[in-house]
Short mmCIF file of C-alpha atoms in Angstrom, two decimals:
data_model
loop_
_atom_site.label_atom_id
_atom_site.label_comp_id
_atom_site.label_asym_id
_atom_site.label_seq_id
_atom_site.Cartn_x
_atom_site.Cartn_y
_atom_site.Cartn_z
CA MET A 1 0.33 -0.07 0.07
CA LEU A 2 1.55 3.29 -0.77
CA ASP A 3 -1.45 5.52 0.15
CA LYS A 4 -4.74 6.42 0.23
CA ALA A 5 -6.40 8.75 -2.35
CA LEU A 6 -8.64 9.82 -4.22
CA VAL A 7 -8.44 8.50 -8.20
CA LEU A 8 -10.81 10.59 -10.30
CA TRP A 9 -11.83 9.19 -14.32
CA PHE A 10 -12.20 11.72 -17.02
CA ASN A 11 -13.35 10.53 -20.29
CA GLY A 12 -12.41 11.71 -23.38
CA PRO A 13 -13.58 14.51 -25.63
CA LYS A 14 -14.87 16.20 -22.04
CA SER A 15 -12.14 16.13 -20.63
CA PHE A 16 -10.02 19.59 -20.05
CA THR A 17 -7.04 18.38 -22.73
CA GLY A 18 -9.30 16.16 -25.01
CA GLU A 19 -8.16 13.42 -23.65
CA ASP A 20 -8.60 9.76 -21.52
CA VAL A 21 -6.73 11.62 -17.76
CA VAL A 22 -7.31 10.31 -14.46
CA GLU A 23 -5.65 12.11 -11.45
CA LEU A 24 -3.65 10.87 -7.90
CA HIS A 25 -5.52 13.49 -5.86
CA LEU A 26 -2.47 12.04 -3.10
CA HIS A 27 -0.48 12.77 -0.05
CA GLY A 28 2.25 15.10 -0.67
CA SER A 29 4.96 14.28 0.53
CA ARG A 30 7.72 13.50 -1.54
CA ALA A 31 7.99 9.83 0.18
CA VAL A 32 4.33 9.27 -0.94
CA ILE A 33 4.95 10.64 -4.77
CA SER A 34 8.61 8.90 -5.23
CA SER A 35 6.17 5.92 -4.44
CA VAL A 36 3.78 6.03 -6.23
CA PHE A 37 6.31 7.74 -9.98
CA GLU A 38 7.86 4.27 -8.81
CA ALA A 39 5.21 1.97 -8.78
CA MET A 40 3.59 3.77 -12.52
CA ASN A 41 7.37 3.07 -14.38
CA ARG A 42 7.09 -0.94 -13.22
CA ILE A 43 3.33 -0.86 -14.61
CA GLY A 44 4.54 0.95 -17.59
CA GLU A 45 7.81 -0.91 -18.60
CA THR A 46 5.67 -4.52 -17.95
CA LEU A 47 2.80 -2.66 -19.88
CA ASN A 48 5.57 -2.24 -22.44
CA GLN A 49 4.07 1.74 -22.68
CA GLY A 50 7.56 3.32 -21.32
CA VAL A 51 8.91 5.40 -18.52
CA ILE A 52 6.19 7.22 -16.97
CA ARG A 53 6.86 10.93 -16.90
CA PRO A 54 6.12 14.57 -15.25
CA ALA A 55 4.70 16.77 -17.58
CA GLU A 56 6.93 20.04 -19.36
CA LYS A 57 5.19 22.65 -17.42
CA GLY A 58 1.84 24.22 -19.44
CA GLU A 59 1.96 20.62 -21.21
CA PHE A 60 -2.16 19.70 -20.56
CA THR A 61 -3.40 22.98 -21.85
CA ARG A 62 -0.81 22.80 -24.91
CA ARG A 63 -2.80 19.34 -25.16
CA ALA A 64 -5.77 20.87 -24.95
CA PHE A 65 -5.33 23.16 -27.32
CA GLU A 66 -4.14 21.03 -30.04
CA ASN A 67 -6.99 19.11 -29.42
CA GLY A 68 -9.29 21.81 -30.18
CA LYS A 69 -10.63 22.20 -26.80
CA MET A 70 -8.99 25.94 -26.11
CA ASP A 71 -7.67 28.78 -28.13
CA LEU A 72 -4.85 30.69 -27.84
CA THR A 73 -6.34 33.72 -26.25
CA GLU A 74 -8.02 30.82 -23.81
CA VAL A 75 -4.73 29.81 -23.64
CA GLU A 76 -3.31 33.11 -23.10
CA GLY A 77 -6.43 34.16 -20.48
CA LEU A 78 -5.76 30.83 -18.65
CA ASN A 79 -2.02 31.72 -17.82
CA ASP A 80 -2.88 35.41 -17.03
CA LEU A 81 -5.06 33.99 -14.39
CA LEU A 82 -3.09 32.04 -12.93
CA HIS A 83 -0.45 34.84 -12.50
CA ALA A 84 -3.79 37.27 -11.40
CA GLU A 85 -2.41 39.97 -8.34
CA THR A 86 -5.87 41.62 -7.81
CA SER A 87 -9.89 41.84 -8.50
CA GLU A 88 -9.29 43.26 -12.25
CA GLN A 89 -6.85 41.12 -13.42
CA ARG A 90 -8.65 38.20 -12.11
CA LYS A 91 -11.85 40.01 -14.38
CA GLN A 92 -9.91 40.43 -17.14
CA ALA A 93 -8.48 37.19 -17.48
CA LEU A 94 -12.18 35.61 -16.39
CA ARG A 95 -13.40 36.76 -19.25
CA GLN A 96 -11.19 36.08 -22.03
CA MET A 97 -10.26 32.40 -20.46
CA GLU A 98 -13.53 32.30 -21.24
CA GLY A 99 -13.61 33.53 -24.57
CA ALA A 100 -14.58 37.21 -25.00
CA LEU A 101 -11.97 37.39 -27.05
CA LYS A 102 -12.39 34.26 -28.90
CA VAL A 103 -16.02 35.45 -29.51
CA LYS A 104 -15.52 38.69 -31.40
CA TYR A 105 -13.07 38.03 -33.65
CA ASP A 106 -14.01 34.47 -34.62
CA GLU A 107 -16.71 36.30 -35.74
CA TRP A 108 -14.48 39.21 -37.52
CA ARG A 109 -13.26 35.84 -38.94
CA GLY A 110 -16.42 34.67 -40.16
CA VAL A 111 -17.02 38.52 -42.13
CA LEU A 112 -13.91 38.21 -43.83
CA MET A 113 -14.64 34.51 -44.25
CA LYS A 114 -17.90 34.68 -46.41
CA CYS A 115 -16.47 38.11 -48.32
CA LEU A 116 -13.51 35.59 -49.38
CA ALA A 117 -15.40 33.41 -50.23
CA HIS A 118 -17.62 35.87 -52.24
CA THR A 119 -14.57 37.30 -54.13
CA GLU A 120 -13.62 34.04 -55.02
CA ALA A 121 -16.49 32.82 -56.17
CA VAL A 122 -16.71 36.11 -58.52
CA ILE A 123 -13.17 35.27 -59.77
CA ASP A 124 -13.99 31.37 -60.30
CA PHE A 125 -17.95 31.50 -62.06
CA GLY A 126 -17.99 35.44 -62.38
CA ASP A 127 -18.47 34.43 -66.46
CA ASP A 128 -21.07 31.44 -66.65
CA ASP A 129 -24.09 32.74 -67.68
CA ARG A 130 -25.79 29.85 -66.00
CA GLU A 131 -25.12 31.55 -62.05
CA ASP A 132 -26.65 34.82 -62.35
CA ASP A 133 -26.56 35.50 -58.86
CA ILE A 134 -22.59 36.19 -58.83
CA ASP A 135 -21.44 39.16 -60.95
CA ASP A 136 -19.76 42.41 -60.22
CA GLY A 137 -23.00 43.04 -58.39
CA ALA A 138 -21.68 40.42 -55.72
CA MET A 139 -18.14 42.60 -55.64
CA THR A 140 -19.66 46.03 -55.08
CA ALA A 141 -21.88 44.55 -52.60
CA LEU A 142 -18.98 43.10 -49.82
CA TYR A 143 -17.50 47.54 -50.01
CA PRO A 144 -19.50 48.76 -46.98
CA LEU A 145 -19.53 45.14 -45.22
CA VAL A 146 -15.80 45.44 -45.45
CA ARG A 147 -14.97 48.79 -44.70
CA LYS A 148 -17.85 48.59 -41.42
CA MET A 149 -15.30 46.09 -40.35
CA ARG A 150 -12.19 47.30 -40.48
CA ASP A 151 -13.30 50.73 -38.75
CA GLU A 152 -14.61 48.17 -36.45
CA LEU A 153 -10.93 47.01 -35.57
CA LEU A 154 -9.82 50.58 -35.61
CA HIS A 155 -12.27 50.98 -32.61
CA HIS A 156 -11.06 48.03 -31.59
CA LEU A 157 -7.31 49.27 -31.55
CA ASP A 158 -8.64 53.31 -29.70
CA ASP A 159 -8.62 51.39 -26.10
CA ASN A 160 -6.05 53.34 -24.27
CA ARG A 161 -4.16 49.49 -24.16
CA ARG A 162 -5.94 49.59 -21.16
CA GLY A 163 -6.71 45.61 -21.08
CA GLU A 164 -2.51 46.05 -21.74
CA ILE A 165 -2.23 48.17 -18.47
CA ILE A 166 -4.96 46.11 -16.25
CA ARG A 167 -2.97 43.18 -17.24
CA GLU A 168 1.04 44.35 -16.93
CA GLY A 169 -0.27 47.32 -14.03
CA VAL A 170 0.29 50.91 -14.30
CA GLN A 171 3.65 52.45 -14.57
CA ILE A 172 3.47 55.16 -11.54
CA ALA A 173 7.03 56.85 -11.31
CA LEU A 174 8.21 59.63 -7.83
CA VAL A 175 10.12 62.29 -10.18
CA GLY A 176 11.55 65.35 -9.01
CA GLN A 177 14.62 66.95 -8.10
CA PRO A 178 17.13 65.64 -4.50
CA ASN A 179 15.95 65.83 -1.41
CA ALA A 180 12.15 66.30 -2.16
CA GLY A 181 10.90 63.40 0.01
CA LYS A 182 9.31 61.13 -3.10
CA SER A 183 11.32 58.15 -1.01
CA SER A 184 9.59 59.26 2.10
CA LEU A 185 5.80 59.77 0.28
CA MET A 186 7.02 56.28 -1.55
CA ASN A 187 7.35 54.64 1.78
CA ALA A 188 4.29 56.88 3.07
CA LEU A 189 2.11 54.71 -0.15
CA ALA A 190 3.09 51.99 0.19
CA ARG A 191 2.26 51.75 4.06
CA ARG A 192 6.36 50.23 4.59
CA PRO A 193 10.29 50.96 4.01
CA ALA A 194 10.76 50.31 0.95
CA ALA A 195 13.51 53.18 0.05
CA ILE A 196 16.39 54.50 2.32
CA VAL A 197 15.19 58.14 3.78
CA SER A 198 18.01 60.42 4.33
CA PRO A 199 18.18 64.41 4.71
CA VAL A 200 21.82 63.73 2.19
CA ALA A 201 20.72 65.31 -1.39
CA GLY A 202 20.66 62.05 -3.70
CA THR A 203 20.28 59.32 -1.72
CA THR A 204 18.29 57.18 -4.63
CA ARG A 205 20.82 56.41 -7.15
CA ASP A 206 18.44 53.35 -8.11
CA ILE A 207 14.86 53.13 -9.36
CA VAL A 208 13.18 51.26 -6.45
CA GLU A 209 9.95 49.86 -7.84
CA VAL A 210 7.15 48.50 -5.16
CA ARG A 211 3.99 46.94 -6.16
CA MET A 212 0.92 47.30 -5.35
CA ASP A 213 -3.10 46.92 -5.73
CA ILE A 214 -4.44 50.43 -5.67
CA ASP A 215 -8.53 50.25 -6.26
CA GLY A 216 -8.21 46.71 -7.77
CA VAL A 217 -6.06 47.27 -10.19
CA PRO A 218 -1.84 46.62 -10.12
CA CYS A 219 0.63 49.72 -10.23
CA ILE A 220 4.22 49.78 -10.31
CA VAL A 221 5.63 52.53 -7.97
CA ARG A 222 9.12 53.93 -8.77
CA ASP A 223 11.20 56.17 -6.93
CA THR A 224 14.02 57.44 -8.61
CA ALA A 225 17.03 59.47 -8.22
CA GLY A 226 16.54 62.96 -7.93
CA LEU A 227 17.26 65.34 -11.75
CA ARG A 228 19.26 67.64 -11.47
CA THR A 229 22.64 68.70 -13.93
CA ASP A 230 24.52 69.54 -11.52
CA THR A 231 26.18 66.23 -10.55
CA ASN A 232 29.94 64.74 -12.06
CA ASP A 233 29.57 61.97 -10.43
CA PRO A 234 29.17 59.16 -13.45
CA ILE A 235 26.68 57.26 -10.35
CA GLU A 236 24.95 59.58 -9.93
CA GLN A 237 24.40 60.82 -13.72
CA GLU A 238 23.03 57.23 -14.35
CA GLY A 239 20.82 57.16 -11.95
CA ILE A 240 19.40 60.38 -12.77
CA ARG A 241 19.64 58.82 -16.81
CA ARG A 242 17.25 55.63 -15.66
CA ALA A 243 15.06 58.20 -13.42
CA ARG A 244 14.48 59.65 -17.10
CA GLU A 245 13.75 56.45 -18.13
CA ALA A 246 11.42 55.73 -15.81
CA LEU A 247 9.17 58.82 -16.61
CA GLU A 248 8.83 58.03 -19.88
CA GLN A 249 7.92 54.42 -19.35
CA ALA A 250 5.59 56.09 -16.71
CA GLN A 251 1.37 56.28 -17.62
CA ILE A 252 1.17 58.35 -14.17
CA ARG A 253 3.60 60.55 -13.59
CA ILE A 254 3.83 62.48 -10.15
CA PHE A 255 5.89 65.60 -9.72
CA VAL A 256 7.36 66.10 -6.32
CA VAL A 257 8.55 69.38 -4.94
CA ASP A 258 10.25 70.73 -1.66
CA PRO A 259 7.82 75.11 -1.42
CA SER A 260 9.84 75.07 1.51
CA SER A 261 12.41 77.61 -0.30
CA SER A 262 12.09 79.90 -3.42
CA GLU A 263 15.54 78.93 -4.77
CA SER A 264 13.56 74.85 -4.51
CA ILE A 265 10.92 76.30 -6.79
CA GLU A 266 12.29 77.89 -8.74
CA THR A 267 14.68 75.08 -10.27
CA ALA A 268 11.70 72.00 -9.45
CA MET A 269 9.88 74.49 -12.10
CA GLN A 270 12.73 74.40 -14.13
CA LEU A 271 13.04 70.53 -14.12
CA TYR A 272 9.08 70.06 -14.39
CA ARG A 273 8.92 71.78 -17.72
CA GLU A 274 12.05 69.91 -18.82
CA HIS A 275 11.05 67.00 -17.94
CA ILE A 276 7.46 66.23 -17.53
CA THR A 277 5.29 65.53 -20.94
CA PRO A 278 1.28 67.13 -21.35
CA THR A 279 -1.49 65.26 -20.53
CA THR A 280 -3.13 65.15 -23.81
CA VAL A 281 -2.82 65.32 -27.39
CA PRO A 282 -5.29 66.60 -29.81
CA ASP A 283 -7.03 63.92 -31.95
CA GLY A 284 -5.55 63.61 -35.12
CA ASP A 285 -2.19 63.39 -33.51
CA ARG A 286 -3.27 61.34 -30.89
CA PRO A 287 -0.36 58.22 -30.70
CA ASP A 288 -0.52 54.64 -30.38
CA GLY A 289 -0.70 54.10 -26.92
CA PRO A 290 -2.30 55.48 -23.79
CA VAL A 291 -2.49 59.19 -23.04
CA PHE A 292 -0.40 60.15 -19.79
CA ALA A 293 -1.80 61.25 -16.89
CA LYS A 294 0.62 64.29 -14.12
CA MET A 295 0.18 65.26 -10.49
CA LEU A 296 2.13 68.10 -8.73
CA VAL A 297 2.69 67.31 -4.79
CA CYS A 298 4.09 70.53 -2.49
CA ASN A 299 5.58 67.83 0.21
CA LYS A 300 7.30 68.51 3.16
CA MET A 301 4.55 70.69 4.13
CA ASP A 302 5.03 71.12 7.67
CA LEU A 303 8.48 72.65 6.80
CA LEU A 304 6.93 75.71 4.45
CA THR A 305 3.81 76.05 7.00
CA LYS A 306 7.23 76.77 9.30
CA SER A 307 8.68 78.75 7.25
CA SER A 308 6.73 81.19 5.71
CA PRO A 309 3.07 80.52 7.41
CA PRO A 310 -0.62 80.73 5.07
CA PRO A 311 -3.57 83.06 6.69
CA PRO A 312 -5.66 81.46 9.00
CA PRO A 313 -7.16 78.78 8.48
CA SER A 314 -10.33 77.73 9.41
CA SER A 315 -10.19 73.93 10.07
CA GLU A 316 -6.81 72.35 11.75
CA GLU A 317 -5.86 69.82 8.60
CA GLU A 318 -6.12 73.51 6.19
CA ALA A 319 -3.48 74.33 7.51
CA VAL A 320 -1.64 71.64 5.44
CA LEU A 321 -4.30 71.01 2.73
CA SER A 322 -4.36 74.75 1.53
CA SER A 323 -4.63 75.39 -1.36
CA HIS A 324 -4.33 79.04 -0.39
CA HIS A 325 -0.80 80.04 0.11
CA PRO A 326 1.02 81.85 -2.29
CA VAL A 327 3.37 79.02 -2.34
CA LEU A 328 1.20 76.82 -3.27
CA GLN A 329 -0.59 79.72 -6.28
CA THR A 330 2.77 80.23 -7.26
CA LEU A 331 2.58 76.37 -8.41
CA GLN A 332 -0.78 76.02 -9.73
CA THR A 333 -0.58 79.01 -12.38
CA ALA A 334 3.07 77.23 -13.26
CA THR A 335 1.93 73.97 -14.81
CA GLY A 336 -1.43 74.76 -14.85
CA LEU A 337 -2.19 71.32 -11.93
CA MET A 338 -3.99 71.55 -8.57
CA PRO A 339 -1.05 70.95 -5.75
CA PHE A 340 -1.41 67.17 -3.98
CA THR A 341 -0.13 68.79 -0.08
CA THR A 342 1.70 66.00 1.63
CA SER A 343 3.87 65.94 5.44
CA CYS A 344 4.71 62.62 5.68
CA VAL A 345 6.59 63.40 9.03
CA ARG A 346 2.84 63.96 10.19
CA GLY A 347 1.50 61.35 7.75
CA GLU A 348 -1.43 64.28 6.08
CA GLY A 349 -2.89 64.95 2.83
CA LEU A 350 -1.25 61.56 1.86
CA THR A 351 -5.33 60.46 1.69
CA ALA A 352 -6.14 63.65 -1.10
CA LEU A 353 -3.03 61.76 -2.73
CA GLU A 354 -3.98 58.12 -3.54
CA THR A 355 -7.58 59.36 -3.97
CA GLY A 356 -5.84 61.82 -6.55
CA ILE A 357 -3.91 58.83 -7.52
CA LYS A 358 -7.42 56.91 -8.64
CA GLN A 359 -8.72 59.11 -9.78
CA GLU A 360 -6.03 58.81 -12.26
CA ILE A 361 -6.51 55.24 -12.76
CA ASP A 362 -10.12 55.97 -13.48
CA ARG A 363 -9.21 57.93 -16.44
CA LEU A 364 -7.28 56.32 -17.64
CA LEU A 365 -8.62 53.29 -18.13
CA GLN A 366 -12.12 54.45 -18.80
CA ARG A 367 -13.86 53.96 -15.88
CA SER A 368 -16.44 55.29 -13.87
CA ALA A 369 -19.35 54.00 -11.43
CA SER A 370 -21.48 54.73 -14.85
CA SER A 371 -18.92 52.59 -17.71
CA SER A 372 -18.31 50.29 -15.18
CA SER A 373 -20.79 47.30 -16.89
CA SER A 374 -21.07 47.79 -20.21
CA ALA A 375 -16.77 48.21 -19.66
CA ALA A 376 -17.11 44.94 -17.75
CA GLU A 377 -18.75 43.49 -20.80
CA SER A 378 -16.22 45.66 -23.64
CA VAL A 379 -13.60 43.00 -24.88
CA LEU A 380 -9.90 44.68 -24.54
CA ILE A 381 -6.24 43.90 -26.22
CA THR A 382 -4.55 42.01 -23.48
CA ARG A 383 -1.11 41.25 -25.63
CA GLU A 384 1.26 43.89 -28.10
CA ARG A 385 0.44 40.42 -30.43
CA HIS A 386 -3.07 40.72 -30.71
CA ARG A 387 -2.62 44.67 -31.58
CA GLY A 388 0.40 43.44 -34.17
CA HIS A 389 -2.91 41.03 -35.77
CA VAL A 390 -5.30 43.58 -35.67
CA LYS A 391 -2.97 46.48 -36.84
CA ARG A 392 -1.67 43.89 -40.27
CA CYS A 393 -5.17 42.87 -40.59
CA ILE A 394 -6.75 46.35 -41.38
CA GLY A 395 -3.62 47.16 -42.95
CA HIS A 396 -5.31 44.14 -45.94
CA LEU A 397 -8.47 45.49 -45.96
CA ASN A 398 -6.83 49.62 -46.68
CA HIS A 399 -5.99 47.66 -49.39
CA PHE A 400 -8.42 45.32 -50.61
CA LEU A 401 -10.68 49.35 -50.54
CA SER A 402 -8.41 51.67 -51.91
CA GLY A 403 -10.74 49.93 -55.19
CA TYR A 404 -8.07 49.64 -57.50
CA LEU A 405 -6.42 46.31 -57.29
CA PRO A 406 -7.41 43.91 -59.61
CA MET A 407 -9.95 41.18 -58.66
CA ASP A 408 -7.58 38.55 -57.86
CA ALA A 409 -5.41 40.63 -55.50
CA ALA A 410 -8.51 42.39 -53.93
CA ALA A 411 -9.04 37.90 -52.66
CA GLU A 412 -5.20 37.67 -51.73
CA GLU A 413 -5.81 41.12 -49.87
CA LEU A 414 -8.79 39.21 -47.54
CA ARG A 415 -7.24 36.02 -46.98
CA LEU A 416 -4.48 37.92 -45.71
CA ALA A 417 -6.73 39.95 -43.68
CA MET A 418 -8.08 36.57 -42.39
CA MET A 419 -5.18 34.60 -40.99
CA GLU A 420 -3.97 37.56 -39.72
CA MET A 421 -8.12 37.06 -37.49
CA GLY A 422 -6.48 33.48 -37.20
CA LYS A 423 -3.80 34.36 -35.83
CA VAL A 424 -5.31 35.43 -32.83
CA THR A 425 -6.64 32.43 -31.67
CA GLY A 426 -4.29 30.20 -33.74
CA ARG A 427 -7.36 29.22 -35.99
CA VAL A 428 -5.60 29.11 -39.62
CA ASP A 429 -7.79 26.79 -42.14
CA VAL A 430 -8.55 27.83 -45.73
CA GLU A 431 -10.55 25.43 -46.15
CA GLU A 432 -13.70 26.54 -44.58
CA LEU A 433 -14.31 28.94 -47.05
CA LEU A 434 -15.50 25.79 -49.94
CA ASP A 435 -19.05 25.95 -47.78
CA ILE A 436 -19.21 28.56 -47.95
CA ILE A 437 -18.76 29.24 -50.87
CA PHE A 438 -21.24 25.83 -52.42
CA ARG A 439 -23.50 26.96 -49.26
CA ASP A 440 -24.12 31.22 -50.49
CA PHE A 441 -23.99 30.13 -53.92
CA CYS A 442 -25.93 26.75 -55.04
CA ILE A 443 -22.91 26.06 -57.26
CA GLY A 444 -23.48 23.34 -59.42
CA LYS A 445 -26.65 22.84 -58.89
#
């Protein structure tokens, strides 16, 4: 006797892989597992079945794909579910694993298949007087259908990369001049001492990264080296280069200012104008990527209120959070942003900052209370692989719609577009066209 276990038998093709499968639910000690493997190997040798081996990484899922139980998008959804860290990642992965992407891409592929079948029929049978329903008019009727699909794909691409952001995480960069309190702010947001804090300027040399769950969305918060140009230290220069790189990659750029001295503010504004990019761009010039958000944080407000007190506050908290301080009004005028005021020493203003970050994430992902249900049902691109195939499909559709191609070249563009759609889900089969041709046009009756 090796163990007391539960043995489950799954008949193919109704199993996960589509094959006959036996599951052994064992007690997980090394002694039990090794003994069971040894016994199974002896059985395999006795039956001339060879050595029984452990499955390769992802082998069961690969067999499920090869046996038609899952398509590539469902496989990717399962992988995302296994690695999900937040509720939004879990929801998106489940929708994809359950076939939300597959259904949509198969629908588009079906449209292309029908258009291609009609085009092939015009090429092969358009001159046959016996086929009255196959002529150039059938070809002309395809253009509105293809144009409608092309527009749907363009709308599908214009998603601000929301699916990829949820899957990979929102990049948040804390940038600013040295000793502005970026590391203290990061520790306060993370609620743990993730970064070294020192009164010495230039303590942070490399990127310090913390993963956080903010309102169900994965976020990667990066503390960066202080930005300045008057350093000859090669290590600090490399840190500044990496800070600029993190800034370029971030979807939310938080510029941290120490407002306690006029010299500090003047330097900060110069760095702000140099490094912080616009939040939005004109619609016609919108890049293929997310629209960046920028935030302004005046840290160390406890020092500012000591050096130059604001007008008398109406509440205890307003002593730190008041926007009526002349320094804050100067910063707001210079940047066009309402400053968030914080004091990590006193723990003040952090709740308002966290709320502001959540609001920027909602804007980035186009989330709102009224649109949350529709957003949950929307089909989002979750990988660059999908985006690349969709772009190439649109390119082929644009060539088809140009109207300048010979009939056989137009058919080839539709065929290539259909193949790009099929590559998203892993289904590329041109033989399916024959069934549509005979069904739609009754050729040979």
